[in-house]
PDB file of C-alpha atoms in Angstrom:
ATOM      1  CA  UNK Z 135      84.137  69.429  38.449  1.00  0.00           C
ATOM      2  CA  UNK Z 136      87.586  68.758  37.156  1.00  0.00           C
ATOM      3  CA  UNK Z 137      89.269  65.580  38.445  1.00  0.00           C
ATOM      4  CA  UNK Z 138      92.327  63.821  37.576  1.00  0.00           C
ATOM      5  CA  UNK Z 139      93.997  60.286  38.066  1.00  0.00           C
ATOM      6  CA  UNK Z 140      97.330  59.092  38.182  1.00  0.00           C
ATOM      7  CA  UNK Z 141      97.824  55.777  36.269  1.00  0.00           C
ATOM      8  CA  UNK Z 142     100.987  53.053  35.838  1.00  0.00           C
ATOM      9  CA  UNK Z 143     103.118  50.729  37.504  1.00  0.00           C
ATOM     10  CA  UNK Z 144     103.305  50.764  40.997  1.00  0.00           C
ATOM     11  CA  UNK Z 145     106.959  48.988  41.482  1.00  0.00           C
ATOM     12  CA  UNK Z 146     109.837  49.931  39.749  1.00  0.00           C
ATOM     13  CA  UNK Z 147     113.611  48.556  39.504  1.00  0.00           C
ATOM     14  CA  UNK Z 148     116.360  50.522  40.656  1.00  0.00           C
ATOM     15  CA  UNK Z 149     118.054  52.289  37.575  1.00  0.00           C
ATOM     16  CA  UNK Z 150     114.882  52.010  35.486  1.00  0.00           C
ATOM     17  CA  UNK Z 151     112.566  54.928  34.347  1.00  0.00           C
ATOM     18  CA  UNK Z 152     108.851  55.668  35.958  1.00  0.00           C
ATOM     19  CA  UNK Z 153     106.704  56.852  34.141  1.00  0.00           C
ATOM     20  CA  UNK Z 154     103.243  57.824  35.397  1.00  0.00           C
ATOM     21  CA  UNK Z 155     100.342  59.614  33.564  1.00  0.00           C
ATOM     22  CA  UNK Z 156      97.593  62.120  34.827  1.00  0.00           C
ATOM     23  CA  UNK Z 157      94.103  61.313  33.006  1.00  0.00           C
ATOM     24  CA  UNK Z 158      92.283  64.746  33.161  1.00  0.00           C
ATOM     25  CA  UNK Z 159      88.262  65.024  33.198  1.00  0.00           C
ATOM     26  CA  UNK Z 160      85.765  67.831  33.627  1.00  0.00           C
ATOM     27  CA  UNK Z 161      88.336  69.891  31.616  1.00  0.00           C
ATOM     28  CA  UNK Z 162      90.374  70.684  29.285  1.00  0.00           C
ATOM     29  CA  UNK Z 163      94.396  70.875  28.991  1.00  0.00           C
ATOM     30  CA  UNK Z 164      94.076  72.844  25.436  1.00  0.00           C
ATOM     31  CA  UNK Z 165      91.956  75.506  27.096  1.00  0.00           C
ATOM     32  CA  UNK Z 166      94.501  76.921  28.574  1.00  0.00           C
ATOM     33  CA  UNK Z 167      95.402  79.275  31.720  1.00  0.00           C
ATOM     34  CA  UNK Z 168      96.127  76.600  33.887  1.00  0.00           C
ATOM     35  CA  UNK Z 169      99.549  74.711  34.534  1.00  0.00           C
ATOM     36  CA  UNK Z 170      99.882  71.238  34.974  1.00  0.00           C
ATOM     37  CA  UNK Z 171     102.208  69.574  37.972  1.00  0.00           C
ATOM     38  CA  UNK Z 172     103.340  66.751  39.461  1.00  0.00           C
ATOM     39  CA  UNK Z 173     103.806  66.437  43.683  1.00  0.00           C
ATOM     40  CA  UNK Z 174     105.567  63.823  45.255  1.00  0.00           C
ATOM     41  CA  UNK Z 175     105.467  62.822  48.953  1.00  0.00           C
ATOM     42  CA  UNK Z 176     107.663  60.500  50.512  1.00  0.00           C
ATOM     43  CA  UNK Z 177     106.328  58.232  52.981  1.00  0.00           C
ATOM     44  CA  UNK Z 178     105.253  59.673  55.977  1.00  0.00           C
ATOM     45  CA  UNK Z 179     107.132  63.009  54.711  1.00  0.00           C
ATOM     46  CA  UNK Z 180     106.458  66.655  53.795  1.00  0.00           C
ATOM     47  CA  UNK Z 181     105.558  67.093  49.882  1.00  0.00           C
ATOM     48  CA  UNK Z 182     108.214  67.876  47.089  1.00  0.00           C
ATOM     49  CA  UNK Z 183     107.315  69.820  43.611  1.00  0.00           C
ATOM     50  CA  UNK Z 184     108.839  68.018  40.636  1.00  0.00           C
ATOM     51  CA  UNK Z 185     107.565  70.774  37.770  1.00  0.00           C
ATOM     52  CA  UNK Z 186     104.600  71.769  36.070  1.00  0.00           C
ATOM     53  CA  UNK Z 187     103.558  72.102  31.932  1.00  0.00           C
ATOM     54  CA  UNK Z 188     101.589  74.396  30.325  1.00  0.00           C
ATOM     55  CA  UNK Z 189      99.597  72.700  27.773  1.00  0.00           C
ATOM     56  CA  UNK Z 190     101.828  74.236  24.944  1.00  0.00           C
ATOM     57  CA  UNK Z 191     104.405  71.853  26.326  1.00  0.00           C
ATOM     58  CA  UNK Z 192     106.431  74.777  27.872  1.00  0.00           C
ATOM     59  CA  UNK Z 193     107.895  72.979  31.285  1.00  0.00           C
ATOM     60  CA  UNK Z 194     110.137  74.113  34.615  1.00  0.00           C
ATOM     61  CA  UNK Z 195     111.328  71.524  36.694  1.00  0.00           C
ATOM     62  CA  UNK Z 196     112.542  71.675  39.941  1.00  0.00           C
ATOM     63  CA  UNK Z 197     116.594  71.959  39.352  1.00  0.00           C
ATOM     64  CA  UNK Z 198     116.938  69.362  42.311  1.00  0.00           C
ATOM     65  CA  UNK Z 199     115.241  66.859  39.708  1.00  0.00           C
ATOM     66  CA  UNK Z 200     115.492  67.925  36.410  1.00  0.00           C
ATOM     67  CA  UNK Z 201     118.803  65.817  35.156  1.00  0.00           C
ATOM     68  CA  UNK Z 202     115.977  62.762  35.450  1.00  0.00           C
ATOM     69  CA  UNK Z 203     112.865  64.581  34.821  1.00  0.00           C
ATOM     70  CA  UNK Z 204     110.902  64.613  31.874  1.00  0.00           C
ATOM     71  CA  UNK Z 205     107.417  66.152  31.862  1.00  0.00           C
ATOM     72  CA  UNK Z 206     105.129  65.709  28.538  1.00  0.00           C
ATOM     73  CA  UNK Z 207     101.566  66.551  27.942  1.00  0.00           C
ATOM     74  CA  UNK Z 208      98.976  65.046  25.014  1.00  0.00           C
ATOM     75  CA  UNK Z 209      96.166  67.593  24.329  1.00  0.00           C
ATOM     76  CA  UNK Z 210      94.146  64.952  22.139  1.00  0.00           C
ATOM     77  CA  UNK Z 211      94.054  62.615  25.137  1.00  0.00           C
ATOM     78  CA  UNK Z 212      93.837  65.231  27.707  1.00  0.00           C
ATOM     79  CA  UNK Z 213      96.930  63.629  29.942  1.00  0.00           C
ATOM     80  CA  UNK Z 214     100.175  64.837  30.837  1.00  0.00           C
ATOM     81  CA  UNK Z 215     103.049  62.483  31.567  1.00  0.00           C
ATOM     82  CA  UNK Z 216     105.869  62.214  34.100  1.00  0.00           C
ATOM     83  CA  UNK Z 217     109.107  60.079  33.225  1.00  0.00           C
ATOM     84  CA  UNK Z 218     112.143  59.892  35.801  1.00  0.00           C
ATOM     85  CA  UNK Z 219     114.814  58.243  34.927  1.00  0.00           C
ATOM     86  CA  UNK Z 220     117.578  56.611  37.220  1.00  0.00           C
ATOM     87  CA  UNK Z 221     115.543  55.606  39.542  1.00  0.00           C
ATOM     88  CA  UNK Z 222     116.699  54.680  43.455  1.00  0.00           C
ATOM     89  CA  UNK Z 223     114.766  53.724  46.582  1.00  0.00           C
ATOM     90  CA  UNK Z 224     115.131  57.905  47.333  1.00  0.00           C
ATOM     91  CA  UNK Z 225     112.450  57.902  44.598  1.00  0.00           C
ATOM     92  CA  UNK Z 226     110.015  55.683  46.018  1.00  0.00           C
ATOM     93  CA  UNK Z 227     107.432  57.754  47.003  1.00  0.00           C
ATOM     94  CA  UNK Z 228     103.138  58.699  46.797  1.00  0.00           C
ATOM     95  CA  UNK Z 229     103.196  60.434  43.138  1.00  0.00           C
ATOM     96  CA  UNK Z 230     100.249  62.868  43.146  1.00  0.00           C
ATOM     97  CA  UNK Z 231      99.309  65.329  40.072  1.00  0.00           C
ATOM     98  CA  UNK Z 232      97.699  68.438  40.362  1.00  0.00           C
ATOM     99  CA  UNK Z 233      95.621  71.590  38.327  1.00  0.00           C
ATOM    100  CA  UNK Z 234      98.281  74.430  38.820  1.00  0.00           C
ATOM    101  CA  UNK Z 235      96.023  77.628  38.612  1.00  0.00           C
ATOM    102  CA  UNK Z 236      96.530  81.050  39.261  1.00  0.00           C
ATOM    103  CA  UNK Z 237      94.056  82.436  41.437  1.00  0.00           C
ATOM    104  CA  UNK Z 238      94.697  86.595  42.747  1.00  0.00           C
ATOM    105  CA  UNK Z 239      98.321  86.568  40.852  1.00  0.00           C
ATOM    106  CA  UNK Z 240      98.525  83.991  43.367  1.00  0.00           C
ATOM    107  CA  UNK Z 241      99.481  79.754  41.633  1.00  0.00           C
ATOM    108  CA  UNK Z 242      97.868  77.552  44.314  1.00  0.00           C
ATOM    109  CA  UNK Z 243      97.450  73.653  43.294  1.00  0.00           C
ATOM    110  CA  UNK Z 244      93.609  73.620  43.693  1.00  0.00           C
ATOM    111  CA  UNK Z 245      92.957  70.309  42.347  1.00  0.00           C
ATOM    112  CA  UNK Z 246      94.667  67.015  42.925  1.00  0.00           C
ATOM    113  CA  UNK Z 247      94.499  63.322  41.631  1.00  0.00           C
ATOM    114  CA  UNK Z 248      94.078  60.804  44.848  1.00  0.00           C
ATOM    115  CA  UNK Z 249      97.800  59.744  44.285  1.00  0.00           C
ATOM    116  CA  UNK Z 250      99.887  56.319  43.484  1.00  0.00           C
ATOM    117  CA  UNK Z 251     102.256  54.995  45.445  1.00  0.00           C
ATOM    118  CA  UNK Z 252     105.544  53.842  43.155  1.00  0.00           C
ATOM    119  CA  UNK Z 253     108.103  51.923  44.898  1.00  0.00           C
ATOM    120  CA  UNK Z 254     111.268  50.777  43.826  1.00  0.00           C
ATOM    121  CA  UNK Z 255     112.620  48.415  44.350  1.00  0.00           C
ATOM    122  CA  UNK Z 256     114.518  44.970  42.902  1.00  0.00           C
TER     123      UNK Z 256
ATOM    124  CA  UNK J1003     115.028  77.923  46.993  1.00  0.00           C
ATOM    125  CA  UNK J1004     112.910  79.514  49.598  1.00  0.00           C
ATOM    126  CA  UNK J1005     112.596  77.240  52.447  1.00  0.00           C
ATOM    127  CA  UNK J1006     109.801  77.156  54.573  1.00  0.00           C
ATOM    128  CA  UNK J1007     109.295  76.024  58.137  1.00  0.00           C
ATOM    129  CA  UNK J1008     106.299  75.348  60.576  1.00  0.00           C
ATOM    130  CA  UNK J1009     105.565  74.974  64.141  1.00  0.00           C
ATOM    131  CA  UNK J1010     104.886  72.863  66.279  1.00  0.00           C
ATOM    132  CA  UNK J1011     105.979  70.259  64.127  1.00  0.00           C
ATOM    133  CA  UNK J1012     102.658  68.531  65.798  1.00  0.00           C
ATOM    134  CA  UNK J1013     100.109  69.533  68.782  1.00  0.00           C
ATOM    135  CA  UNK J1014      96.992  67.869  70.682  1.00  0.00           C
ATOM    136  CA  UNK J1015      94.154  69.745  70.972  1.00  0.00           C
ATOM    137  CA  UNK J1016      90.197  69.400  71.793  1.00  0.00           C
ATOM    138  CA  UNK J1017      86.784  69.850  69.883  1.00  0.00           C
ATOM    139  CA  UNK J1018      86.117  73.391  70.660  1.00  0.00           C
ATOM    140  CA  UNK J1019      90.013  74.631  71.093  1.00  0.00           C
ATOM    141  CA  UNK J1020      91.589  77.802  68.965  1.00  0.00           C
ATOM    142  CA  UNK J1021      94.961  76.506  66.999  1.00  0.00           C
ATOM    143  CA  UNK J1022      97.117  78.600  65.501  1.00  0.00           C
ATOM    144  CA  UNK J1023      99.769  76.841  63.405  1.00  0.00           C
ATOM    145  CA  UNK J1024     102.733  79.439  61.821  1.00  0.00           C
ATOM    146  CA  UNK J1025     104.605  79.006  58.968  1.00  0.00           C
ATOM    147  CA  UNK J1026     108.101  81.255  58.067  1.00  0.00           C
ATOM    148  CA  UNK J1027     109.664  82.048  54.587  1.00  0.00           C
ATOM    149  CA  UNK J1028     113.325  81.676  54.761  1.00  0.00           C
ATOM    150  CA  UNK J1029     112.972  84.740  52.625  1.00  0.00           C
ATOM    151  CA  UNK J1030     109.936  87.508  51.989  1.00  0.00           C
ATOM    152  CA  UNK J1031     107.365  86.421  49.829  1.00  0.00           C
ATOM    153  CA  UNK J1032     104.838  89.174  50.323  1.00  0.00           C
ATOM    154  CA  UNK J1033     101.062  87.405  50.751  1.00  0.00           C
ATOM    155  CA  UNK J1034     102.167  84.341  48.239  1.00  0.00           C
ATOM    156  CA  UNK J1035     101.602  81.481  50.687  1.00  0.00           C
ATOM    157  CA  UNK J1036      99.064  79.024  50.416  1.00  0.00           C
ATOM    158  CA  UNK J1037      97.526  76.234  53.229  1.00  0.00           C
ATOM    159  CA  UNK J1038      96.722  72.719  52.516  1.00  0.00           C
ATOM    160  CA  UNK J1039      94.724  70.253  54.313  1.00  0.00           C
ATOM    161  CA  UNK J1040      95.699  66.385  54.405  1.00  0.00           C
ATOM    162  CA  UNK J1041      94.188  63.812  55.822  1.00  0.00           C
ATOM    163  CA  UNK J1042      95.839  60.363  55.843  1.00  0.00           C
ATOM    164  CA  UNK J1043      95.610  58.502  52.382  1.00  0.00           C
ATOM    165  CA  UNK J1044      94.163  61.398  51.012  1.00  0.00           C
ATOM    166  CA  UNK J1045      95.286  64.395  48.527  1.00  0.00           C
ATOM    167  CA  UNK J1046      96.078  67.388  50.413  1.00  0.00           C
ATOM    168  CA  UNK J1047      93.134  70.303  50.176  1.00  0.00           C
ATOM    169  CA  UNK J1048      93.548  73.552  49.481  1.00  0.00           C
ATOM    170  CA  UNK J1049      92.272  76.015  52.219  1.00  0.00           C
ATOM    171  CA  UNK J1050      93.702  79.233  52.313  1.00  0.00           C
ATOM    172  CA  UNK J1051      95.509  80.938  48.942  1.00  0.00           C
ATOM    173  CA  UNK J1052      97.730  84.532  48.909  1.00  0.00           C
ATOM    174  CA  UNK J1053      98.128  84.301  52.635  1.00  0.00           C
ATOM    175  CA  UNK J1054      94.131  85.132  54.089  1.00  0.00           C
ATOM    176  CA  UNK J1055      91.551  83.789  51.338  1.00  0.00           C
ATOM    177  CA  UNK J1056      89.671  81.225  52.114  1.00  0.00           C
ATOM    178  CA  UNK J1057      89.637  78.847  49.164  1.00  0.00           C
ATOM    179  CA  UNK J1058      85.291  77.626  48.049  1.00  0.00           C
ATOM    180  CA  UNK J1059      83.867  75.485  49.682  1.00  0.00           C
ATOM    181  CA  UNK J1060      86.356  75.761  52.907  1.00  0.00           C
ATOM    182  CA  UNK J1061      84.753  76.224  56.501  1.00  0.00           C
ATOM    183  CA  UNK J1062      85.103  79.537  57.571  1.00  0.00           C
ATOM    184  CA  UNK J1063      86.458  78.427  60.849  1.00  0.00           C
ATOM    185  CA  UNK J1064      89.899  78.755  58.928  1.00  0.00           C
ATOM    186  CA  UNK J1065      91.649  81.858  58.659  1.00  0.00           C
ATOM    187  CA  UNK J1066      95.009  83.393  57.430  1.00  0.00           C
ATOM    188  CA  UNK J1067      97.095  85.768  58.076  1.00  0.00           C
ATOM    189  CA  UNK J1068     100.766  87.390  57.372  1.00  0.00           C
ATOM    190  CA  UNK J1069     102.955  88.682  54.758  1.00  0.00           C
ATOM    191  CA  UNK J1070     106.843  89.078  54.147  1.00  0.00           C
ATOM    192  CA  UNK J1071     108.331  86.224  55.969  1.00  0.00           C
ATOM    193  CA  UNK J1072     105.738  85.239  58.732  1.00  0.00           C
ATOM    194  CA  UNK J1073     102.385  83.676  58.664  1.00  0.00           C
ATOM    195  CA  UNK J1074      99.179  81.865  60.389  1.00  0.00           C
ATOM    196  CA  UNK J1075      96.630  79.311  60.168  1.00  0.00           C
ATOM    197  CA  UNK J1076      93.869  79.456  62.688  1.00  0.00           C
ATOM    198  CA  UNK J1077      91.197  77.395  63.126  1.00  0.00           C
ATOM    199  CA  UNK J1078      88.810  79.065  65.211  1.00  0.00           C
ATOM    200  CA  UNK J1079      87.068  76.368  67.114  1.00  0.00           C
ATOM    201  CA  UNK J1080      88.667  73.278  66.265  1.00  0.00           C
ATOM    202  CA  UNK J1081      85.626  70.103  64.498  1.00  0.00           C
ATOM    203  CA  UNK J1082      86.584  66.270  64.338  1.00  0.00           C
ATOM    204  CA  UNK J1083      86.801  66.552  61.221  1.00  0.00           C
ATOM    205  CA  UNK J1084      90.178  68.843  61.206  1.00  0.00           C
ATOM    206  CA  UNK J1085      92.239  66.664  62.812  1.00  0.00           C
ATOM    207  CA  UNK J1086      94.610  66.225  60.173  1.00  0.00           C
ATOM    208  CA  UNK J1087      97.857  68.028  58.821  1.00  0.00           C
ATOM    209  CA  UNK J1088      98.761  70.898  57.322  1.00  0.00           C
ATOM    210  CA  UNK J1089     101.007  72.306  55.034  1.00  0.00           C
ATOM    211  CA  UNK J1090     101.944  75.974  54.264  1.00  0.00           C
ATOM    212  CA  UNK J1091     103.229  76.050  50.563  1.00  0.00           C
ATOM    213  CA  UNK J1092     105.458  79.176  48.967  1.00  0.00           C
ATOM    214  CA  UNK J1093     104.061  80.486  45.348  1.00  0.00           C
ATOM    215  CA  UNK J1094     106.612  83.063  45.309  1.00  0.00           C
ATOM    216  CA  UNK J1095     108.819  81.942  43.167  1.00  0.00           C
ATOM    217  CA  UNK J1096     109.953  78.620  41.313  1.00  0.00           C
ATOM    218  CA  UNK J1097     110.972  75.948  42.517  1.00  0.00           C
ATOM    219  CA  UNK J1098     107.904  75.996  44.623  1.00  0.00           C
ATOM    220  CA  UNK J1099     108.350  74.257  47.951  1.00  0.00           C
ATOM    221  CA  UNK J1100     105.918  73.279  50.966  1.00  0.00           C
ATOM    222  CA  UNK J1101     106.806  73.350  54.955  1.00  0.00           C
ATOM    223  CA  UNK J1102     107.345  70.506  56.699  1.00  0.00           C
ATOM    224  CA  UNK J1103     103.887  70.184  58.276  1.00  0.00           C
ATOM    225  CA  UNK J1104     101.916  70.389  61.186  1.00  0.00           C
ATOM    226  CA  UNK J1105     100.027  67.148  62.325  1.00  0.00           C
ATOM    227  CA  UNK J1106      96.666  68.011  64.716  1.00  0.00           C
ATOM    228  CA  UNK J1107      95.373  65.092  66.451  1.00  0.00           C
ATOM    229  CA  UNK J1108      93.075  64.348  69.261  1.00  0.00           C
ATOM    230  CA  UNK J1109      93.812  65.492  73.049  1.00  0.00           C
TER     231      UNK J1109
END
């Protein structure tokens, strides 16, 4: 059963960078044929994609982010990062990460990490 | 981007009740439209991939249907344990984006 978990800090200063990581378990990044992602969900809001890697370290990022996002992944640790940069309250949001798989020709987000909250705020 | 939109935003129904909850592509995306589950604190849950399969391990009280621009989620005979809301999600193309949601609570 694969499983992931979002770690780091929870509050974060206006201007500064957050940076979260996904811990994955029950499988592996290297394998391959699955993409990588990161959801966000404002609070008591609809959900926003922020961009995916593949576990070559090819990324997209949604272009209504990506001037401040930077996703990474570490095979040997089995984790993928997220950094945004710039940060204002607008980010402060639930940050979840997610298995991006491909299921039909279809990409559905079929497993998720339980999701960590990241304010900021001074 | 493709934006998506659902309706009712919200709706009260009973244990026992058929809901139908629709979700529109601001553009055709043939069957690429997924359904989540969330409850509150909680991940969302996949339930229904490429517009009408049901995802392992989901009840088969749920159901899809549509292609192009419009689709459904029904839930044939509503449980407790579906009050919750869902979310319609566009795999079409990149970026991929979600609807807005519908919430389900008690009547």
């Amino acid at each position: 059963q694969v499983q992931l978990q979002e770690s780091g800090p929870g509050l974060v200063k206006p201007s500064q960078t957050l940076s979260l990581t996904c811990t994955v378990s029950g499988g592996s990044i290297s394998s391959g044929g699955y993409y990588w992602s990161w959801i966000r969900q404002h609070p008591g809001k609809g959900l926003e994609w922020i961009g995916y890697i593949y576990y070559s370290g090819s990324t997209y990022y949604n272009p209504s982010l990506k001037s401040r996002v930077t996703i990474s992944v570490d095979t040997s640790k089995n984790q993928f990062s997220l950094k945004l940069s710039s940060v204002t309250a607008a980010d402060t949001a639930v940050y979840y990460c997610a298995r991006d798989g491909v299921v039909t020709a279809t990409r559905v987000f079929d497993y998720w990490g339980q999701g960590t909250l990241v304010t900021v705020s001074s | 981007d493709i934006q998506m939109t659902q309706s009712p935003s919200s709706l009260s129904a009973s244990v026992g009740d058929r809901v139908t909850i629709t979700c529109r592509a601001s553009q055709s995306i043939s069957s690429y439209l997924n359904w989540y589950q969330q409850k509150p604190g909680k991940a969302p849950k996949l339930l229904i991939y490429a517009a009408s399969s049901l995802q392992s391990g989901a009840p088969s009280r749920f159901s899809g249907t549509g292609s192009g621009t419009d689709f459904t989620l029904t839930i044939s005979s509503l449980q407790p344990e579906d009050f919750a809301t869902y979310y319609c999600q566009q795999s079409y193309g990149t970026p991929f984006t979600f609807g807005p949601g519908t919430k389900v609570d008690i009547k």
